[in-house]
Coordinates of C-alpha atoms in Angstrom, one line a residue:
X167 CA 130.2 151.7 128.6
X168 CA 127.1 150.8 130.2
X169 CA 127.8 148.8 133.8
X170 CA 130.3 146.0 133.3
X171 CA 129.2 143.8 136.0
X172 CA 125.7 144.1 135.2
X173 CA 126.0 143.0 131.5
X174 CA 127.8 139.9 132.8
X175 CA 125.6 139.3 135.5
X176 CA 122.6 139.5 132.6
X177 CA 124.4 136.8 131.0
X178 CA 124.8 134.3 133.5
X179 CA 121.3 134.8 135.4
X180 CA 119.1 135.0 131.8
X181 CA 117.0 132.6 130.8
X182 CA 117.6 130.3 127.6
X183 CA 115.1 130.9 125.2
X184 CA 113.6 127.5 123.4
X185 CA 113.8 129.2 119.9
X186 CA 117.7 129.8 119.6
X187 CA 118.1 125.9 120.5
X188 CA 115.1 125.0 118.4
X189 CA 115.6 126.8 114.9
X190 CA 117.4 129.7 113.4
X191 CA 114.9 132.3 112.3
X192 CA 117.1 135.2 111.2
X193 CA 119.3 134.8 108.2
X194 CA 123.1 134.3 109.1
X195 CA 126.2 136.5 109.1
X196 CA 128.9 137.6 111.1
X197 CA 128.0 140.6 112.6
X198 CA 131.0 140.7 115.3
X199 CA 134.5 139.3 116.2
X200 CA 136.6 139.0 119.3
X201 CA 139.7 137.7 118.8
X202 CA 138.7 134.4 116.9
X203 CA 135.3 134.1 118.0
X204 CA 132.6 135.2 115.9
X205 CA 129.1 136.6 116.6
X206 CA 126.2 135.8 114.3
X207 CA 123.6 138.2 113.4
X208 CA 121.0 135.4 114.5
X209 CA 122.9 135.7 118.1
X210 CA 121.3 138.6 118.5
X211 CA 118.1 139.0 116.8
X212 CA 116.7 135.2 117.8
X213 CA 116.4 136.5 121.1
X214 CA 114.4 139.8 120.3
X215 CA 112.4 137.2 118.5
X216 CA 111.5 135.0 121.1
X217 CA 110.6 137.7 123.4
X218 CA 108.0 139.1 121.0
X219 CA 106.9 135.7 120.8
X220 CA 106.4 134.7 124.1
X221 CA 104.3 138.2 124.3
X222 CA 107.0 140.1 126.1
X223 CA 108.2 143.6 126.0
X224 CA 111.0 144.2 123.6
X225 CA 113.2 147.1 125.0
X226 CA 114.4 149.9 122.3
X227 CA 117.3 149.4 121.3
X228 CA 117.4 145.9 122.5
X229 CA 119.9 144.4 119.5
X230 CA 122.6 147.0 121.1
X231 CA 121.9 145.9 124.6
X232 CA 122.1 142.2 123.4
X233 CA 125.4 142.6 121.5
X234 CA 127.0 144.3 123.9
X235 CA 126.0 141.8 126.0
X236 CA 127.5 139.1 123.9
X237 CA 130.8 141.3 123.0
X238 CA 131.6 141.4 126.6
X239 CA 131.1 137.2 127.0
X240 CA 133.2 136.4 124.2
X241 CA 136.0 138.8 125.5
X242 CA 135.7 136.8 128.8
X243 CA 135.7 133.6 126.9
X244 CA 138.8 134.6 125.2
X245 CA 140.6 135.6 128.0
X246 CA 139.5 132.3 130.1
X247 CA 140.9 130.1 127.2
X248 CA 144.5 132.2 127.4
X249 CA 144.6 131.8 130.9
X250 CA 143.9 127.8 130.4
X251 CA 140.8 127.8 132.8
X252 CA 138.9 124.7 132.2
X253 CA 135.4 123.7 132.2
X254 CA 134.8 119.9 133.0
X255 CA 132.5 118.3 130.0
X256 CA 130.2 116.6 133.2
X257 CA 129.8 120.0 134.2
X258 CA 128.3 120.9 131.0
X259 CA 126.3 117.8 130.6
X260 CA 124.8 118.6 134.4
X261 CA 123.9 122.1 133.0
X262 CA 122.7 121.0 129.8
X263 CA 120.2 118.2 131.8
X264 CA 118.8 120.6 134.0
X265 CA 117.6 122.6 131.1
X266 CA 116.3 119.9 129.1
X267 CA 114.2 118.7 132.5
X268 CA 113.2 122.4 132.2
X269 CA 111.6 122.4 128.8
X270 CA 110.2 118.7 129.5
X271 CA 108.4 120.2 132.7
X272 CA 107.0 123.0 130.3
X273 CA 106.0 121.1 127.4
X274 CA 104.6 118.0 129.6
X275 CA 106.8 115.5 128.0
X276 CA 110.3 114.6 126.4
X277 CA 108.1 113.9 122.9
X278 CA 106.2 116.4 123.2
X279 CA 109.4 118.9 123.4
X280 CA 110.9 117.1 120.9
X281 CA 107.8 117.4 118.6
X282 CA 107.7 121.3 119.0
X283 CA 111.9 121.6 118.8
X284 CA 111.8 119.4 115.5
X285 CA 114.9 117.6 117.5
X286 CA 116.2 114.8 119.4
X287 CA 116.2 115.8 122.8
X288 CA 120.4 114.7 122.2
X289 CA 120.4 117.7 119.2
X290 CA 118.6 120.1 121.2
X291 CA 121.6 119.1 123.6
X292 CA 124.3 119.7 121.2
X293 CA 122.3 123.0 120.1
X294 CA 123.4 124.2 123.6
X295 CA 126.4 122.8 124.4
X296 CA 128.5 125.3 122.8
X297 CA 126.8 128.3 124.7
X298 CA 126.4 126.9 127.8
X299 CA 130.3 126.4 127.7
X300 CA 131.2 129.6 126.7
X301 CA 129.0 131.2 129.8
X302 CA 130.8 128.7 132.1
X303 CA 133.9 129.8 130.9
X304 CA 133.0 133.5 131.0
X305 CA 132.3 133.3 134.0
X306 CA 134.7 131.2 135.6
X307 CA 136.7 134.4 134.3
X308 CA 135.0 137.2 135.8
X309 CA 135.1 135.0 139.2
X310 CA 139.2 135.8 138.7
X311 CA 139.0 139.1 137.6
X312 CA 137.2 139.9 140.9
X313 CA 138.5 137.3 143.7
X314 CA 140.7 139.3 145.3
X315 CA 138.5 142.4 145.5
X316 CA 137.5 143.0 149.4
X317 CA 135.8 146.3 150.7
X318 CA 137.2 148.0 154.4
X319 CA 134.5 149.9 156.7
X320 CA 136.1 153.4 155.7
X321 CA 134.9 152.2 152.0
X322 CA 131.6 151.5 153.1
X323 CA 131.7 154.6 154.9
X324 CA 132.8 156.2 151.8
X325 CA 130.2 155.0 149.1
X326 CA 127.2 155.8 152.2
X327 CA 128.5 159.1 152.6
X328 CA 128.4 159.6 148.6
X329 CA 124.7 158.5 148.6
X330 CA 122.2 161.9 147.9
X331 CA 121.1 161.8 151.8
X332 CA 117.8 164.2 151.1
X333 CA 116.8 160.6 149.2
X334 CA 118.1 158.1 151.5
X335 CA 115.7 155.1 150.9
X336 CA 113.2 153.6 153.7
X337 CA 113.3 150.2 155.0
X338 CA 110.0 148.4 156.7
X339 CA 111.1 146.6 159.9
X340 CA 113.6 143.6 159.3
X341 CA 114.4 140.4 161.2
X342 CA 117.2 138.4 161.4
X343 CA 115.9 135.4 162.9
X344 CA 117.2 131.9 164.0
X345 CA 115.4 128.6 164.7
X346 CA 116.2 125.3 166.0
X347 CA 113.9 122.6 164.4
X348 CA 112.8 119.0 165.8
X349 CA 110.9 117.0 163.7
X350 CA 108.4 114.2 166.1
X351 CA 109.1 110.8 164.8
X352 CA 105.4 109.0 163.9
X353 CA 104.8 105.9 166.2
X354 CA 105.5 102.3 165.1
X355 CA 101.4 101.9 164.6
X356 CA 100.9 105.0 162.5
X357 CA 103.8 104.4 160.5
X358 CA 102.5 100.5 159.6
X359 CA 99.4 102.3 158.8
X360 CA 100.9 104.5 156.6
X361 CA 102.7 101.4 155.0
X362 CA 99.7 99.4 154.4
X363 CA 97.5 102.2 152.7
X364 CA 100.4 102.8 150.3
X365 CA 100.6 98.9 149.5
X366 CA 97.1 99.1 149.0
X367 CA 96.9 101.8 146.2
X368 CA 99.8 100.3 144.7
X369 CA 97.6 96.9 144.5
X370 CA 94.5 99.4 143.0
X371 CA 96.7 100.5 140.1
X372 CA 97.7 97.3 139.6
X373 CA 94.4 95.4 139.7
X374 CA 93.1 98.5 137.2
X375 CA 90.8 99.3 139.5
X376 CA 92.5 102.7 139.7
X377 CA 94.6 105.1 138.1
X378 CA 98.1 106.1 139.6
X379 CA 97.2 110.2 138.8
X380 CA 93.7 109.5 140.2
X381 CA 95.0 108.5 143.8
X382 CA 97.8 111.1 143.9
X383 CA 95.2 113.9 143.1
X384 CA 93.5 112.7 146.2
X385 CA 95.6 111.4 148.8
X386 CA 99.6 112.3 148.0
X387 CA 100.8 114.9 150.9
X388 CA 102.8 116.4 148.0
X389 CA 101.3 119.9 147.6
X390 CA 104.2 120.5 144.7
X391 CA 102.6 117.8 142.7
X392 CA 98.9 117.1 143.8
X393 CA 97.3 118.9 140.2
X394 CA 99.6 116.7 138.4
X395 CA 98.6 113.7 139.5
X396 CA 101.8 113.3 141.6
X397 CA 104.2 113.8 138.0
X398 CA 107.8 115.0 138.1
X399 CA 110.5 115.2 135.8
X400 CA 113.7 113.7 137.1
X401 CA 117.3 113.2 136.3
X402 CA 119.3 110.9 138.2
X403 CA 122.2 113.2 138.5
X404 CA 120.3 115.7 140.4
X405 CA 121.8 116.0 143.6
X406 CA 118.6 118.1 144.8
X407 CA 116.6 114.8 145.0
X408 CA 116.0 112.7 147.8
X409 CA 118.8 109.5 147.3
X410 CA 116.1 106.6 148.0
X411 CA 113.7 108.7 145.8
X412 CA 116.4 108.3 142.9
X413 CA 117.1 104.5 143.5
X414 CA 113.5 103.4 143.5
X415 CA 112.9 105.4 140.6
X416 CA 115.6 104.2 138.4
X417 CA 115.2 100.7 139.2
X418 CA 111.5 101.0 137.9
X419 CA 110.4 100.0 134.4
X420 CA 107.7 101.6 132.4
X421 CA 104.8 101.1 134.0
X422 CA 106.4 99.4 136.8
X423 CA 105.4 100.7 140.9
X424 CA 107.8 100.6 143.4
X425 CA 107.8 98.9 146.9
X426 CA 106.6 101.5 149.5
X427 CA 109.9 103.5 150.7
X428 CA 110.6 105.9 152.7
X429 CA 113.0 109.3 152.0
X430 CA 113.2 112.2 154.6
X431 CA 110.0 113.5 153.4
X432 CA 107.6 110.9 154.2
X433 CA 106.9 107.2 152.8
X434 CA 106.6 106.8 149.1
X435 CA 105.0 104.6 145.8
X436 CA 106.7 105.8 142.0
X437 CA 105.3 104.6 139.3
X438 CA 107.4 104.6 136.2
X439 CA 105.5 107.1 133.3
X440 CA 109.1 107.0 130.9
X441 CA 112.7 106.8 130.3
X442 CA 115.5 107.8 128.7
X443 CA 118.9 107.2 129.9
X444 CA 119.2 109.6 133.1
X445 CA 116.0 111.3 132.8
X446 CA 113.1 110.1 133.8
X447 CA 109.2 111.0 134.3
X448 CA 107.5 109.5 137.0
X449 CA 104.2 109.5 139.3
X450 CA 104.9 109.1 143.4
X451 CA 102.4 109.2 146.0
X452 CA 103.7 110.7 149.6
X453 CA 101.8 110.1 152.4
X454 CA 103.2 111.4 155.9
X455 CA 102.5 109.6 158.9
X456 CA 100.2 111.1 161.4
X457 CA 101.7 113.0 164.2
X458 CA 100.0 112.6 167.3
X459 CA 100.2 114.8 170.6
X460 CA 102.4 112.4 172.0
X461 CA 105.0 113.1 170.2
X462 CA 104.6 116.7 169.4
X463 CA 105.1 117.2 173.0
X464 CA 108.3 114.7 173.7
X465 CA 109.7 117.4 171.5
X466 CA 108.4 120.4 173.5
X467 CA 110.6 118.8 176.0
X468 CA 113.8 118.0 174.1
X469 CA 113.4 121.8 172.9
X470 CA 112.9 123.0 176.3
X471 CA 116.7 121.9 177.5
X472 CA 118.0 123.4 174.9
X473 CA 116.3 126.4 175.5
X474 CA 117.3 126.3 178.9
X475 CA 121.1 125.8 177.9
X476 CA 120.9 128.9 175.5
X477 CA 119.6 131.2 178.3
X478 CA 122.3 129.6 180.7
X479 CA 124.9 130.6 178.1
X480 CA 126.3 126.3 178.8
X481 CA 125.7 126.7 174.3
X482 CA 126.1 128.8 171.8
X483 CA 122.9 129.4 169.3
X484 CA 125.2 127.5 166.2
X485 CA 126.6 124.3 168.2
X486 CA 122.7 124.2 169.4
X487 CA 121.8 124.3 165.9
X488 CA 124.1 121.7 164.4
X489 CA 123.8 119.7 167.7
X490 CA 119.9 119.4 168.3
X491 CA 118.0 120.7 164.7
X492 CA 116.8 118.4 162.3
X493 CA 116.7 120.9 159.8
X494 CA 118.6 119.8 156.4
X495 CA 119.6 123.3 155.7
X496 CA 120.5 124.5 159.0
X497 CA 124.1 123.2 158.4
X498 CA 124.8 125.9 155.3
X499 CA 122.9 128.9 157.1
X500 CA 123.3 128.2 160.8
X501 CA 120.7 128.0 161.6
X502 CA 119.8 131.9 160.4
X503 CA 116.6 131.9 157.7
X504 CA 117.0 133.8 154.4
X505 CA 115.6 135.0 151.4
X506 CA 115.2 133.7 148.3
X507 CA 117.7 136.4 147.7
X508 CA 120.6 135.1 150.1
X509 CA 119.9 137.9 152.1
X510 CA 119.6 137.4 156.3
X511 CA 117.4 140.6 156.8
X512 CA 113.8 139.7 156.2
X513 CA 110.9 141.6 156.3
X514 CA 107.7 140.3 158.4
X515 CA 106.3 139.8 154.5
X516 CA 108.7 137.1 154.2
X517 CA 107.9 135.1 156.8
X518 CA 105.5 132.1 157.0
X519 CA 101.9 132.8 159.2
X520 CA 102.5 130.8 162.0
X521 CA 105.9 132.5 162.6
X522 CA 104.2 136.0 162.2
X523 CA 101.9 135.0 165.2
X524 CA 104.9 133.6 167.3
X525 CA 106.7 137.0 167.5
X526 CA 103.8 139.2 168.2
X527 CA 102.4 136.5 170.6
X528 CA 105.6 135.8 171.9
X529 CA 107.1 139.4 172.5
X530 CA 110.7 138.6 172.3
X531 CA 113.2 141.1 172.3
X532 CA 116.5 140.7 169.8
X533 CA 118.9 138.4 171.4
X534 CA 116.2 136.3 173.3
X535 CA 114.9 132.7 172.2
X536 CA 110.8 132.0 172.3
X537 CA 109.3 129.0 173.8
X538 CA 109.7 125.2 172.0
X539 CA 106.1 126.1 169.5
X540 CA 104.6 123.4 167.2
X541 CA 104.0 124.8 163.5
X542 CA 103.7 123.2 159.9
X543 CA 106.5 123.5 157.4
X544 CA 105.8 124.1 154.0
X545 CA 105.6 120.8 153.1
X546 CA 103.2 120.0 155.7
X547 CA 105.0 118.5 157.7
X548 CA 104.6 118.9 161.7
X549 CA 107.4 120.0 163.8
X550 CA 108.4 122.1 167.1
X551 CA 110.7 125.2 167.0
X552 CA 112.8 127.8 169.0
X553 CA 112.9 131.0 167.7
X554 CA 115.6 133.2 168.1
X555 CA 115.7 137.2 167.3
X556 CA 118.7 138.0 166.7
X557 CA 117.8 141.5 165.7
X558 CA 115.4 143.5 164.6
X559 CA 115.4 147.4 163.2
X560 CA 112.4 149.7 163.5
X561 CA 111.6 151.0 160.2
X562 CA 114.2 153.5 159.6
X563 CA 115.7 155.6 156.6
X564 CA 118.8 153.8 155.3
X565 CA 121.9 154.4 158.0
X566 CA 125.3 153.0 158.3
X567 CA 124.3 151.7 161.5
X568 CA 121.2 149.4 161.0
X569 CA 122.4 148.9 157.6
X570 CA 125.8 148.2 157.1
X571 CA 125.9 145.0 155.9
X572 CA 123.1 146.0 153.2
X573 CA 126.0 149.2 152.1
X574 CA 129.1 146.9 152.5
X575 CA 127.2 144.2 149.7
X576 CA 126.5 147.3 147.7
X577 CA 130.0 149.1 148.1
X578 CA 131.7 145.4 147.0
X579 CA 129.6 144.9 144.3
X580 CA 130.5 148.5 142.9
X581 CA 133.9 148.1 143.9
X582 CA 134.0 144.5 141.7
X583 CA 132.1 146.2 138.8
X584 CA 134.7 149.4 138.7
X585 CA 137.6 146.2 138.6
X586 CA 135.6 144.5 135.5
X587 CA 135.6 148.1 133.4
X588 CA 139.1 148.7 134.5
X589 CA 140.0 145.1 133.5
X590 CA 138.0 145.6 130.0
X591 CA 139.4 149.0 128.9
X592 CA 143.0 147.8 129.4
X593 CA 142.3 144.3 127.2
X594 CA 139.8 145.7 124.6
X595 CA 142.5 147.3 122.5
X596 CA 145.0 144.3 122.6
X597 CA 142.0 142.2 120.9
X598 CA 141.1 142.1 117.1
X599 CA 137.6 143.8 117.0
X600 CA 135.3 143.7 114.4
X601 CA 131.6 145.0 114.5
X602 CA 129.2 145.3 111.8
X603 CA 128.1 148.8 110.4
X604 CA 124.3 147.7 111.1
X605 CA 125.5 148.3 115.0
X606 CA 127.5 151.3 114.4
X607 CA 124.7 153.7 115.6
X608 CA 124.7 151.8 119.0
X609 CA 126.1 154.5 121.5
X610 CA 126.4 152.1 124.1
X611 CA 129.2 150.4 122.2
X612 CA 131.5 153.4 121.7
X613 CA 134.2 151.7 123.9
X614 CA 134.3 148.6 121.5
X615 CA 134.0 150.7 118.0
X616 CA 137.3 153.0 118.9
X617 CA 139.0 149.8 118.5
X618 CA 136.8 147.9 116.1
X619 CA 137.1 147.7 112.3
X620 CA 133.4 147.6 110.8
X621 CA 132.3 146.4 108.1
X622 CA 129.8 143.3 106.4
X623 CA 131.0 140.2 106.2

């Protein structure tokens, strides 16, 4: 059987594809059954369908991948509903909102999906309510098939030692790298300035004088939604929005601008485009108030103490963090940047410009902290930050030493995938299996078929 844990993984990571919500293109019949849940021939072939539609590459053999794939969530589902795990329907509803506000930001509007779907944006809803379920389910499933599986440093050992070590891979220099952020407040004056040239568009569009979309294009400090003319798609569930962005929103009416605001991003205008019950598209404006060198530089000196307490060893670098940064996200990570895969160990690739020039200007060694430096987040947004090196490898072939927490990752996540297979060749046979003679040349299904009747139904 091809790797458990990767199958699932496929199924809970892939994307939904607009065409198996939209329409059924294949002609129905069972092709598959696990216990009592059933697998439809358009299950399996709506996807391959979609792919060549959106121009992708279709893999050989892609309708035995794919039904494997879909074996292996309805034996999950199966066992989940056995064991009486539970998915909350506002779950579902959260997941099936977040995809809808995914198809509305790719088609440009709720009518506009609904136009191409040939559905309410409620049917294409229902469409996925059943699926997204089942994936919950499944794998709220694997999560307990696997929660008590932990790897020991002899294991890790172990699985590096296994490794062909004529073919060891090589690794660029990484970082693991800390920072303490302060964000200068604007003065009184700059932020009444601010104010009054936000009231003034809003009395622009107003008047007519002015389009909304025209003055975001040219003045919002939004770089995620300046060629839009300022648009997003929300939903007022979304936890990842800003709270006073939400209320102001929702208490707009079509057409309707709000009163200037202000969220942790800057101060703000919406203008209402549409609405349907949660979801919402609107137009904001964000204009950031203008930091001056005032300011940047009472923060050079709040920094500095802190600096000064770190090298005194009177702190340690995570009670500075959650004491002194004004970074939202410093409370999950500590402080420590990562990837946009999780990962702690970051390549100088990875890294924004300004912090590039910082350690080679810098010099710092691992374990030391830089001086207080003004930079630019992402969002444009002006701030002052130490930098701390916690280490940094030379680029190395892979070892146990410099990379052990890359191995012990790896070792666990085989370790979890050898539990699923174990955990799947012991239930397989206590199932009713049925599979389709149209799949019975699929090789990668030999575990299933031992124990599957075939046939057409």
């Amino acid at each position: 059987m091809k790797s458990v844990f990767t199958l699932v993984t496929a199924l809970f990571l892939g994307a939904m594809a607009m065409g198996q919500a939209t329409r059924k293109v294949v002609a129905d019949k069972i092709v598959g059954i696990v216990g009592d849940k059933i697998i439809l021939k358009s299950d399996v072939y709506n996807d391959i369908l979609d792919r060549q539609r959106r121009g992708e590459p279709v893999p050989e053999n892609a309708d035995c991948s794919i039904m494997e794939q879909i074996l292996t969530l309805k034996a999950l589902v199966l066992q989940a509903e056995k064991d009486s795990i539970e998915v909350g329907d506002d779950e579902i509803d959260a997941l099936l909102d977040n995809q809808i506000r995914g198809f509305v930001q790719m088609y440009g509007s709720k009518e506009a999906l609904e136009e191409i779907a040939g559905r309410t944006v409620y049917q294409i809803k229902e469409d996925f309510r059943q699926t997204f379920k089942e994936r919950k389910l499944a794998e709220r499933m694997r999560d307990k098939i696997v929660e008590s599986i932990k790897i020991t440093p002899q294991e890790v050992k172990e699985y590096f030692l296994k490794k062909d070590q004529n073919n060891l891979p090589f690794y660029e220099s990484q970082l693991v790298i800390g920072e303490i952020v302060s964000y200068p407040k604007a003065s009184r004056d700059l932020e009444k300035l601010t104010i009054d040239e936000l009231n003034d568009f809003k009395k622009q569009v107003e008047a007519g004088t002015q389009k909304f979309e025209t003055l975001a294009r040219l003045y919002t400090d939004d770089p995620g939604s300046k060629e839009s003319g300022g648009q997003y798609s929300i939903n007022r569930t979304e936890k990842t929005w800003d709270p006073a962005f939400l209320n102001n929103a929702f208490r707009l009416k079509e057409g309707q601008i709000s009163p200037v605001f202000k969220s942790k991003f800057g101060y703000h205008i919406i203008q209402m485009v549409s609405r349907a019950g949660d979801d919402a598209i609107v137009r904001h404006i964000l204009r950031i108030p203008k930091i001056t060198d005032e300011e940047i530089n009472e923060s050079i000196n709040k920094l500095d103490s802190v600096r000064a307490k770190l090298m005194a060893g009177t702190i340690e670098f995570g009670e500075a963090v959650a004491k002194y940064s004004d970074d939202e996200n410093a409370r999950f990570t500590g402080g420590i940047k990562q990837g946009q895969n999780g990962s702690t160990f970051l390549e100088l690739s990875q890294l924004d410009k300004d912090l590039v020039e910082l350690l080679a200007s810098s010099k710092i060694k691992p374990g030391e902290y830089s001086k207080p430096t003004p930079f630019t987040d992402e969002r444009g947004k002006k701030g002052v930050r130490i930098i701390y090196l916690k280490t940094r490898t030379e680029p190395h072939r892979e070892n146990i030493k410099d990379d052990y927490d890359r191995l012990a990752k790896e070792a666990l996540e085989l370790k979890k995938q050898r539990a699923l297979e174990s955990w799947f060749a012991s239930k397989i046979p206590s199932y009713y299996i049925m599979i389709d003679n149209d799949f019975k040349s699929c090789g990668t299904l030999s575990k299933w078929m031992q124990y599957a009747s075939t046939g057409s139904k």
